[in-house]
Amino acid sequence: VGLAKFLRLFWYYFLVEAPRYLFMDFIVLMFYFINKRIKRKKWAEAKRKFFEERPLVSVIIPGKNEGKHIYKLARSLNEQTYKNFELIIVDDGSDDDTPIICKDLQKHGFIDLFLRNDVRGGKASAANLALRYTKGKYIIHFDADCSFNRDAIENVLTPFYYNPKIGAVGGNLEVRNTDESLATTLQTIEYMKSITTGRIVTSHLGIYAIISGAFGAFRKDILDQVNGWDIGPGLDGDITMKIRKKGYKIHFEPSATGLTSVPRNFSILAKQRLRWDKSIVRFRVRKHRDVFLPSESFRLSNFVSSGENILFNVILNFHWYLYGLDIIFNYSQLLMYIFLMNQLMYTTSNFLQFFMALTVVEKPRQKLKLLMYVPLMAIYNGYFLRIVRTIAHTRELLFRSSYNDPWNPPKSSNQARRLKI
């Protein structure tokens, strides 16, 4: 068809997808490795200062019906290389054996403090309850269904001694149940690309936007400044933006690694992502829209961080459908060829992204077995996750559906609606 028409047909890939998720990642990763090598002595010095001070750290774990995970988590924390921490678990109105299990673990010294909300208040409520009882200089927020490498705590806290302007640090997450189903396998590849690689890139650029609630570390004094967590879903990105707006840096630390179990089928996964994807509209488009205005909250890094997030996840996501309609109406006779060429280009990109991820993930040789599943990522990312994301954004933009999400109890969501948070 000639170069001009070829670019006309596939402009979305060449102008949007490839520059942002392929070329930028490649360039930033090169600088990341160079910078890491140059500053390894500074990192070693930061770790020395951390162990020299040996601050008390408060590990908080809010959750509901997490009894089956608590012992495994407590055991993995008991094996940490850094020992000076208190473990606080908050049971948010569980109706399983969580209270019995936690009281037994507290009795035997695996848990320092067990707290319980008799009436469920939601994850933010449970986290804030734990925060009121913490004594540590730093707070680490974990999800109960995770386990962690032995050096996870020391590695997630070292950046605070590397740069005093850092207010919060996100830990790295990999998938534990990779082999359980096709859905978990594809999520493993997704986590390699979007969490490990993606957050290295955004952190290096200074626009890292979401510290996962499954593994994040915070300065206690800063959490007090921002009054802890607000009601979600999406409280992870919300707390991150609240800290950024106070002028602190947000850092992602890939060497601090935890394992998490992901949804085992596509139905459960869709429900999870519908909840996650609503948050970008609720918090970035509405609650924190002041980062785009000439106010005291305005900083260029926050403007770019939120702007990039909204542009690529919301605006261009909707624009993709306009691109599709343009192709259907103007080039209907070429549809089969266009579809096949798109699959070829996106699959090639996914292979390149996969090999880039292998340079930064743990145990890369073990993850090579996932190579045969990479061709499916064009369907998984390009259609399944895009459709779920579109539904979530539309529902939140038109109906503010996050306030009716069962992930939070109605009383908490109603209060959040009244407070416009």
Short mmCIF file of C-alpha atoms in Angstrom, two decimals:
data_model
loop_
_atom_site.label_atom_id
_atom_site.label_comp_id
_atom_site.label_asym_id
_atom_site.label_seq_id
_atom_site.Cartn_x
_atom_site.Cartn_y
_atom_site.Cartn_z
CA VAL A 1 0.00 0.00 0.00
CA GLY A 2 3.01 2.30 0.21
CA LEU A 3 4.61 3.95 3.23
CA ALA A 4 2.20 6.87 3.51
CA LYS A 5 -0.90 4.67 3.51
CA PHE A 6 0.77 2.15 5.82
CA LEU A 7 1.39 4.88 8.40
CA ARG A 8 -2.18 6.12 7.89
CA LEU A 9 -3.52 2.66 8.68
CA PHE A 10 -1.32 2.02 11.74
CA TRP A 11 -0.72 5.50 13.10
CA TYR A 12 -2.12 4.56 16.52
CA TYR A 13 0.62 1.97 17.01
CA PHE A 14 3.45 4.15 15.67
CA LEU A 15 2.43 7.41 17.36
CA VAL A 16 0.94 6.15 20.65
CA GLU A 17 1.73 2.59 21.67
CA ALA A 18 5.28 1.97 20.41
CA PRO A 19 6.83 5.29 21.54
CA ARG A 20 5.35 5.10 25.06
CA TYR A 21 5.53 1.40 25.92
CA LEU A 22 8.44 0.18 23.83
CA PHE A 23 10.95 2.86 22.87
CA MET A 24 10.66 4.91 26.07
CA ASP A 25 10.96 1.80 28.24
CA PHE A 26 14.07 0.69 26.35
CA ILE A 27 15.78 4.08 26.61
CA VAL A 28 14.94 4.61 30.28
CA LEU A 29 16.04 1.08 31.22
CA MET A 30 19.45 1.76 29.67
CA PHE A 31 19.83 4.89 31.78
CA TYR A 32 18.55 2.99 34.81
CA PHE A 33 21.27 0.33 34.52
CA ILE A 34 23.98 2.95 33.94
CA ASN A 35 22.79 5.00 36.91
CA LYS A 36 22.54 1.90 39.10
CA ARG A 37 26.13 0.97 38.32
CA ILE A 38 27.45 4.49 38.88
CA LYS A 39 25.63 4.90 42.22
CA ARG A 40 26.08 1.43 43.72
CA LYS A 41 28.49 2.85 46.34
CA LYS A 42 25.88 5.44 47.34
CA TRP A 43 23.33 2.63 47.70
CA ALA A 44 25.75 0.64 49.88
CA GLU A 45 26.32 3.73 52.02
CA ALA A 46 22.56 4.25 52.39
CA LYS A 47 22.13 0.66 53.54
CA ARG A 48 24.97 1.11 56.02
CA LYS A 49 23.28 4.21 57.48
CA PHE A 50 19.99 2.34 57.73
CA PHE A 51 21.47 -0.55 59.69
CA GLU A 52 23.52 1.85 61.79
CA GLU A 53 20.39 3.76 62.86
CA ARG A 54 18.29 0.59 63.03
CA PRO A 55 14.94 2.42 63.32
CA LEU A 56 11.80 0.79 64.63
CA VAL A 57 9.50 -0.06 61.73
CA SER A 58 5.76 -0.68 62.01
CA VAL A 59 4.36 -3.31 59.65
CA ILE A 60 0.59 -2.96 59.34
CA ILE A 61 -1.72 -5.50 57.70
CA PRO A 62 -5.42 -4.60 57.41
CA GLY A 63 -7.81 -7.16 55.97
CA LYS A 64 -11.05 -9.09 56.14
CA ASN A 65 -11.32 -12.91 56.18
CA GLU A 66 -7.58 -13.33 55.70
CA GLY A 67 -7.15 -16.02 58.35
CA LYS A 68 -5.82 -18.62 55.90
CA HIS A 69 -2.98 -16.28 54.85
CA ILE A 70 -1.88 -14.87 58.21
CA TYR A 71 0.38 -17.69 59.39
CA LYS A 72 2.29 -17.89 56.10
CA LEU A 73 2.76 -14.12 56.11
CA ALA A 74 3.87 -14.02 59.75
CA ARG A 75 6.37 -16.80 59.07
CA SER A 76 7.85 -15.02 56.04
CA LEU A 77 8.21 -11.82 58.10
CA ASN A 78 9.86 -13.77 60.89
CA GLU A 79 12.59 -14.73 58.41
CA GLN A 80 13.39 -11.14 57.39
CA THR A 81 17.02 -10.01 57.52
CA TYR A 82 15.85 -6.84 59.29
CA LYS A 83 14.37 -7.66 62.69
CA ASN A 84 13.53 -4.36 64.40
CA PHE A 85 9.86 -4.13 63.47
CA GLU A 86 6.50 -4.46 65.13
CA LEU A 87 3.73 -6.38 63.38
CA ILE A 88 0.20 -4.99 63.71
CA ILE A 89 -2.75 -6.82 62.17
CA VAL A 90 -6.24 -5.33 61.95
CA ASP A 91 -9.20 -7.62 61.37
CA ASP A 92 -11.90 -5.61 59.63
CA GLY A 93 -15.04 -7.43 60.74
CA SER A 94 -14.08 -10.93 59.57
CA ASP A 95 -16.53 -13.79 59.86
CA ASP A 96 -13.91 -16.54 59.46
CA ASP A 97 -11.32 -17.79 61.98
CA THR A 98 -9.09 -14.73 61.66
CA PRO A 99 -9.54 -13.60 65.32
CA ILE A 100 -8.70 -17.06 66.69
CA ILE A 101 -5.65 -17.45 64.44
CA CYS A 102 -4.31 -13.96 65.14
CA LYS A 103 -4.77 -14.20 68.92
CA ASP A 104 -2.88 -17.49 68.88
CA LEU A 105 -0.06 -15.97 66.82
CA GLN A 106 0.05 -12.98 69.17
CA LYS A 107 0.26 -15.31 72.15
CA HIS A 108 3.27 -17.09 70.60
CA GLY A 109 5.07 -13.87 69.65
CA PHE A 110 4.51 -13.84 65.88
CA ILE A 111 2.25 -10.76 66.10
CA ASP A 112 2.92 -7.75 68.31
CA LEU A 113 -0.58 -6.30 68.26
CA PHE A 114 -3.92 -7.62 67.03
CA LEU A 115 -6.82 -5.18 66.59
CA ARG A 116 -10.36 -5.86 65.45
CA ASN A 117 -13.23 -3.83 64.05
CA ASP A 118 -16.36 -5.70 65.11
CA VAL A 119 -18.24 -3.85 62.36
CA ARG A 120 -16.56 -3.69 58.95
CA GLY A 121 -15.33 -0.21 58.09
CA GLY A 122 -13.32 -0.87 54.91
CA LYS A 123 -9.61 -1.16 54.20
CA ALA A 124 -8.84 2.53 54.72
CA SER A 125 -10.57 2.46 58.10
CA ALA A 126 -8.59 -0.61 59.17
CA ALA A 127 -5.29 0.86 57.96
CA ASN A 128 -5.93 4.12 59.82
CA LEU A 129 -6.78 2.19 62.99
CA ALA A 130 -3.43 0.43 62.77
CA LEU A 131 -1.69 3.74 62.06
CA ARG A 132 -2.95 5.19 65.35
CA TYR A 133 -1.19 2.43 67.29
CA THR A 134 2.13 2.43 65.41
CA LYS A 135 5.36 3.39 67.13
CA GLY A 136 7.78 3.11 64.22
CA LYS A 137 9.58 5.80 62.26
CA TYR A 138 8.50 4.08 59.06
CA ILE A 139 5.26 2.32 58.18
CA ILE A 140 5.13 -0.67 55.83
CA HIS A 141 1.71 -1.59 54.47
CA PHE A 142 1.30 -5.23 53.40
CA ASP A 143 -1.58 -7.28 52.05
CA ALA A 144 -2.19 -10.46 54.01
CA ASP A 145 -2.09 -12.77 50.99
CA CYS A 146 1.51 -11.85 50.13
CA SER A 147 4.85 -13.33 51.10
CA PHE A 148 8.22 -11.62 50.80
CA ASN A 149 11.87 -12.23 50.06
CA ARG A 150 14.05 -12.32 53.17
CA ASP A 151 15.61 -8.93 52.35
CA ALA A 152 12.36 -7.22 51.34
CA ILE A 153 12.08 -4.95 54.40
CA GLU A 154 15.68 -3.74 54.35
CA ASN A 155 15.55 -3.09 50.60
CA VAL A 156 12.26 -1.17 50.67
CA LEU A 157 13.56 1.08 53.50
CA THR A 158 17.07 1.75 52.17
CA PRO A 159 15.88 4.40 49.64
CA PHE A 160 14.84 6.66 52.54
CA TYR A 161 18.56 6.86 53.43
CA TYR A 162 19.58 7.19 49.78
CA ASN A 163 17.56 10.38 49.25
CA PRO A 164 15.99 12.28 52.19
CA LYS A 165 13.40 13.82 49.83
CA ILE A 166 11.76 10.42 49.34
CA GLY A 167 8.49 10.23 51.23
CA ALA A 168 7.27 6.79 50.19
CA VAL A 169 8.65 3.69 48.48
CA GLY A 170 6.79 1.10 46.45
CA GLY A 171 7.88 -2.52 46.59
CA ASN A 172 8.01 -4.89 43.65
CA LEU A 173 5.33 -7.57 43.19
CA GLU A 174 5.53 -10.82 41.27
CA VAL A 175 2.87 -13.49 40.79
CA ARG A 176 2.96 -16.53 43.07
CA ASN A 177 0.34 -18.71 41.37
CA THR A 178 1.65 -18.46 37.81
CA ASP A 179 0.87 -22.05 36.81
CA GLU A 180 -2.67 -22.19 38.22
CA SER A 181 -4.45 -21.21 34.98
CA LEU A 182 -4.10 -19.31 31.71
CA ALA A 183 -5.40 -16.18 33.45
CA THR A 184 -2.68 -16.30 36.13
CA THR A 185 0.01 -16.99 33.51
CA LEU A 186 -0.95 -13.94 31.46
CA GLN A 187 -1.08 -11.83 34.62
CA THR A 188 2.45 -12.96 35.44
CA ILE A 189 3.68 -11.56 32.13
CA GLU A 190 1.62 -8.43 32.70
CA TYR A 191 3.15 -7.89 36.16
CA MET A 192 6.64 -8.33 34.70
CA LYS A 193 5.94 -5.59 32.17
CA SER A 194 3.63 -3.16 33.96
CA ILE A 195 4.89 -3.42 37.54
CA THR A 196 8.55 -4.39 37.46
CA THR A 197 9.54 -2.72 34.18
CA GLY A 198 6.82 -0.07 34.04
CA ARG A 199 7.39 1.25 37.54
CA ILE A 200 11.17 1.28 37.16
CA VAL A 201 10.60 3.52 34.14
CA THR A 202 8.07 5.89 35.74
CA SER A 203 10.09 6.07 38.96
CA HIS A 204 13.24 6.94 37.03
CA LEU A 205 11.31 9.65 35.18
CA GLY A 206 9.89 11.02 38.45
CA ILE A 207 6.24 10.31 37.53
CA TYR A 208 5.65 7.07 39.48
CA ALA A 209 1.95 7.25 40.38
CA ILE A 210 0.80 4.27 42.48
CA ILE A 211 2.38 2.60 45.49
CA SER A 212 0.62 -0.75 45.72
CA GLY A 213 -1.21 -1.41 48.96
CA ALA A 214 0.20 -4.92 48.82
CA PHE A 215 3.72 -3.63 49.47
CA GLY A 216 4.53 -0.02 50.26
CA ALA A 217 6.68 1.86 52.77
CA PHE A 218 5.99 5.34 54.13
CA ARG A 219 7.52 7.85 56.50
CA LYS A 220 5.28 7.96 59.54
CA ASP A 221 5.47 11.75 59.85
CA ILE A 222 4.26 12.18 56.28
CA LEU A 223 1.33 9.80 56.75
CA ASP A 224 0.35 11.94 59.74
CA GLN A 225 0.58 15.08 57.58
CA VAL A 226 -1.84 13.68 54.98
CA ASN A 227 -4.14 12.15 57.64
CA GLY A 228 -3.62 8.58 56.48
CA TRP A 229 -5.73 6.79 53.91
CA ASP A 230 -8.99 8.01 52.41
CA ILE A 231 -11.79 5.65 51.45
CA GLY A 232 -11.23 3.74 48.18
CA PRO A 233 -11.34 1.78 45.96
CA GLY A 234 -8.18 3.33 44.57
CA LEU A 235 -6.79 4.35 47.94
CA ASP A 236 -3.29 3.26 46.84
CA GLY A 237 -3.07 5.84 44.07
CA ASP A 238 -4.82 8.39 46.26
CA ILE A 239 -2.33 8.18 49.13
CA THR A 240 0.51 8.35 46.61
CA MET A 241 -0.82 11.56 45.09
CA LYS A 242 -1.48 13.08 48.51
CA ILE A 243 2.19 12.55 49.37
CA ARG A 244 3.38 13.86 45.99
CA LYS A 245 1.32 17.03 46.53
CA LYS A 246 3.20 17.64 49.77
CA GLY A 247 6.38 17.91 47.70
CA TYR A 248 7.95 14.53 48.45
CA LYS A 249 9.45 12.12 45.94
CA ILE A 250 7.96 8.69 45.33
CA HIS A 251 10.38 5.85 44.59
CA PHE A 252 9.95 2.32 43.26
CA GLU A 253 12.44 -0.26 44.53
CA PRO A 254 12.61 -3.39 42.32
CA SER A 255 14.98 -5.23 44.67
CA ALA A 256 12.30 -5.27 47.41
CA THR A 257 10.20 -8.15 46.15
CA GLY A 258 7.01 -9.81 47.31
CA LEU A 259 4.83 -12.54 45.86
CA THR A 260 1.07 -12.20 45.52
CA SER A 261 -1.72 -14.48 44.36
CA VAL A 262 -3.73 -13.11 41.43
CA PRO A 263 -7.29 -13.96 40.27
CA ARG A 264 -7.43 -17.50 38.90
CA ASN A 265 -10.00 -16.91 36.15
CA PHE A 266 -10.97 -14.10 33.79
CA SER A 267 -14.32 -13.46 35.46
CA ILE A 268 -12.76 -12.71 38.86
CA LEU A 269 -9.98 -10.76 37.14
CA ALA A 270 -12.52 -8.57 35.33
CA LYS A 271 -14.24 -7.73 38.63
CA GLN A 272 -10.88 -6.80 40.17
CA ARG A 273 -9.89 -4.56 37.26
CA LEU A 274 -13.31 -2.91 37.11
CA ARG A 275 -12.65 -1.81 40.69
CA TRP A 276 -9.05 -0.75 40.02
CA ASP A 277 -9.80 1.15 36.82
CA LYS A 278 -12.57 3.26 38.37
CA SER A 279 -10.02 4.87 40.65
CA ILE A 280 -8.21 6.81 37.92
CA VAL A 281 -11.43 8.72 37.18
CA ARG A 282 -12.46 9.13 40.80
CA PHE A 283 -9.12 10.34 42.10
CA ARG A 284 -7.05 11.68 39.21
CA VAL A 285 -9.81 13.20 37.08
CA ARG A 286 -11.94 14.49 39.99
CA LYS A 287 -10.41 14.56 43.46
CA HIS A 288 -6.85 15.58 42.50
CA ARG A 289 -7.67 17.71 39.46
CA ASP A 290 -6.02 20.65 41.28
CA VAL A 291 -2.61 19.36 40.11
CA PHE A 292 -3.56 20.75 36.68
CA LEU A 293 -4.44 24.21 38.02
CA PRO A 294 -2.15 27.12 39.02
CA SER A 295 -2.56 26.45 42.74
CA GLU A 296 -0.30 25.56 45.64
CA SER A 297 -0.66 21.90 44.65
CA PHE A 298 0.80 22.52 41.20
CA ARG A 299 4.16 20.94 40.44
CA LEU A 300 5.38 19.98 37.01
CA SER A 301 6.15 16.40 38.07
CA ASN A 302 2.62 15.95 39.46
CA PHE A 303 1.14 17.54 36.35
CA VAL A 304 3.05 15.12 34.11
CA SER A 305 2.40 12.11 36.38
CA SER A 306 -1.38 12.58 36.43
CA GLY A 307 -1.51 13.86 32.87
CA GLU A 308 0.35 10.85 31.49
CA ASN A 309 -1.87 8.51 33.49
CA ILE A 310 -5.11 10.12 32.28
CA LEU A 311 -3.92 10.56 28.69
CA PHE A 312 -2.82 6.98 28.08
CA ASN A 313 -5.34 5.17 30.26
CA VAL A 314 -8.49 7.21 29.70
CA ILE A 315 -8.35 9.64 26.77
CA LEU A 316 -6.38 7.51 24.31
CA ASN A 317 -8.23 4.42 25.47
CA PHE A 318 -11.50 5.98 24.26
CA HIS A 319 -9.74 7.32 21.17
CA TRP A 320 -8.76 3.77 20.21
CA TYR A 321 -12.42 3.07 19.45
CA LEU A 322 -12.54 6.10 17.14
CA TYR A 323 -9.45 4.75 15.41
CA GLY A 324 -11.22 1.40 15.01
CA LEU A 325 -14.34 3.01 13.54
CA ASP A 326 -12.18 5.02 11.14
CA ILE A 327 -10.55 1.83 9.87
CA ILE A 328 -13.86 -0.04 9.62
CA PHE A 329 -15.63 2.68 7.61
CA ASN A 330 -12.73 3.78 5.39
CA TYR A 331 -10.80 0.56 4.83
CA SER A 332 -13.35 -2.21 5.23
CA GLN A 333 -11.90 -4.15 2.30
CA LEU A 334 -8.56 -4.41 4.12
CA LEU A 335 -9.86 -5.34 7.57
CA MET A 336 -8.46 -8.86 7.67
CA TYR A 337 -5.00 -7.70 6.59
CA ILE A 338 -5.06 -4.76 9.01
CA PHE A 339 -6.05 -7.05 11.89
CA LEU A 340 -3.28 -9.55 11.08
CA MET A 341 -0.68 -6.80 10.71
CA ASN A 342 -1.76 -5.25 14.03
CA GLN A 343 -1.42 -8.64 15.71
CA LEU A 344 2.03 -9.07 14.20
CA MET A 345 3.26 -5.64 15.32
CA TYR A 346 1.83 -5.88 18.83
CA THR A 347 3.10 -9.44 19.27
CA THR A 348 6.57 -8.33 18.19
CA SER A 349 6.39 -5.48 20.71
CA ASN A 350 5.27 -7.89 23.44
CA PHE A 351 8.23 -10.16 22.77
CA LEU A 352 10.61 -7.20 22.98
CA GLN A 353 8.96 -6.00 26.20
CA PHE A 354 9.15 -9.51 27.64
CA PHE A 355 12.89 -9.74 26.99
CA MET A 356 13.39 -6.28 28.49
CA ALA A 357 11.50 -7.42 31.60
CA LEU A 358 13.79 -10.46 31.88
CA THR A 359 16.69 -8.07 32.53
CA VAL A 360 15.07 -6.71 35.71
CA VAL A 361 12.93 -9.53 37.19
CA GLU A 362 14.12 -12.12 39.67
CA LYS A 363 14.96 -15.63 38.42
CA PRO A 364 14.70 -14.74 34.73
CA ARG A 365 15.62 -18.25 33.55
CA GLN A 366 12.58 -19.69 35.29
CA LYS A 367 10.38 -17.11 33.57
CA LEU A 368 11.60 -18.07 30.09
CA LYS A 369 8.96 -20.83 30.15
CA LEU A 370 6.38 -18.05 29.75
CA LEU A 371 7.71 -17.21 26.30
CA MET A 372 5.16 -19.41 24.54
CA TYR A 373 2.31 -17.39 26.06
CA VAL A 374 3.57 -13.98 24.90
CA PRO A 375 1.58 -14.07 21.59
CA LEU A 376 -1.63 -14.14 23.66
CA MET A 377 -0.77 -10.81 25.29
CA ALA A 378 -1.93 -8.89 22.21
CA ILE A 379 -5.44 -10.23 22.82
CA TYR A 380 -5.22 -10.00 26.63
CA ASN A 381 -3.95 -6.38 26.71
CA GLY A 382 -5.39 -5.12 23.45
CA TYR A 383 -8.94 -6.38 23.84
CA PHE A 384 -9.80 -7.99 27.18
CA LEU A 385 -8.21 -5.43 29.53
CA ARG A 386 -9.12 -2.53 27.20
CA ILE A 387 -12.80 -3.46 27.21
CA VAL A 388 -12.83 -3.88 31.01
CA ARG A 389 -11.06 -0.53 31.39
CA THR A 390 -13.55 1.19 29.09
CA ILE A 391 -16.53 -0.17 31.03
CA ALA A 392 -14.99 0.95 34.34
CA HIS A 393 -14.20 4.46 33.09
CA THR A 394 -17.63 4.91 31.52
CA ARG A 395 -19.46 3.78 34.65
CA GLU A 396 -17.39 6.06 36.85
CA LEU A 397 -17.63 9.10 34.56
CA LEU A 398 -21.40 8.79 34.12
CA PHE A 399 -22.61 7.19 37.35
CA ARG A 400 -19.79 7.48 39.94
CA SER A 401 -20.19 3.76 40.44
CA SER A 402 -17.18 3.43 42.78
CA TYR A 403 -19.39 4.77 45.60
CA ASN A 404 -21.59 1.70 45.19
CA ASP A 405 -18.73 -0.78 45.04
CA PRO A 406 -19.22 -3.63 47.57
CA TRP A 407 -15.45 -3.55 48.21
CA ASN A 408 -16.32 -0.81 50.73
CA PRO A 409 -19.22 -0.99 53.20
CA PRO A 410 -22.10 1.35 52.24
CA LYS A 411 -21.68 3.54 55.34
CA SER A 412 -18.06 4.31 54.37
CA SER A 413 -18.91 5.00 50.73
CA ASN A 414 -21.83 7.25 51.71
CA GLN A 415 -19.54 9.24 53.99
CA ALA A 416 -16.95 9.51 51.21
CA ARG A 417 -19.64 10.77 48.81
CA ARG A 418 -20.71 13.44 51.32
CA LEU A 419 -17.11 14.55 51.79
CA LYS A 420 -16.44 14.36 48.02
CA ILE A 421 -13.40 12.14 48.45
#
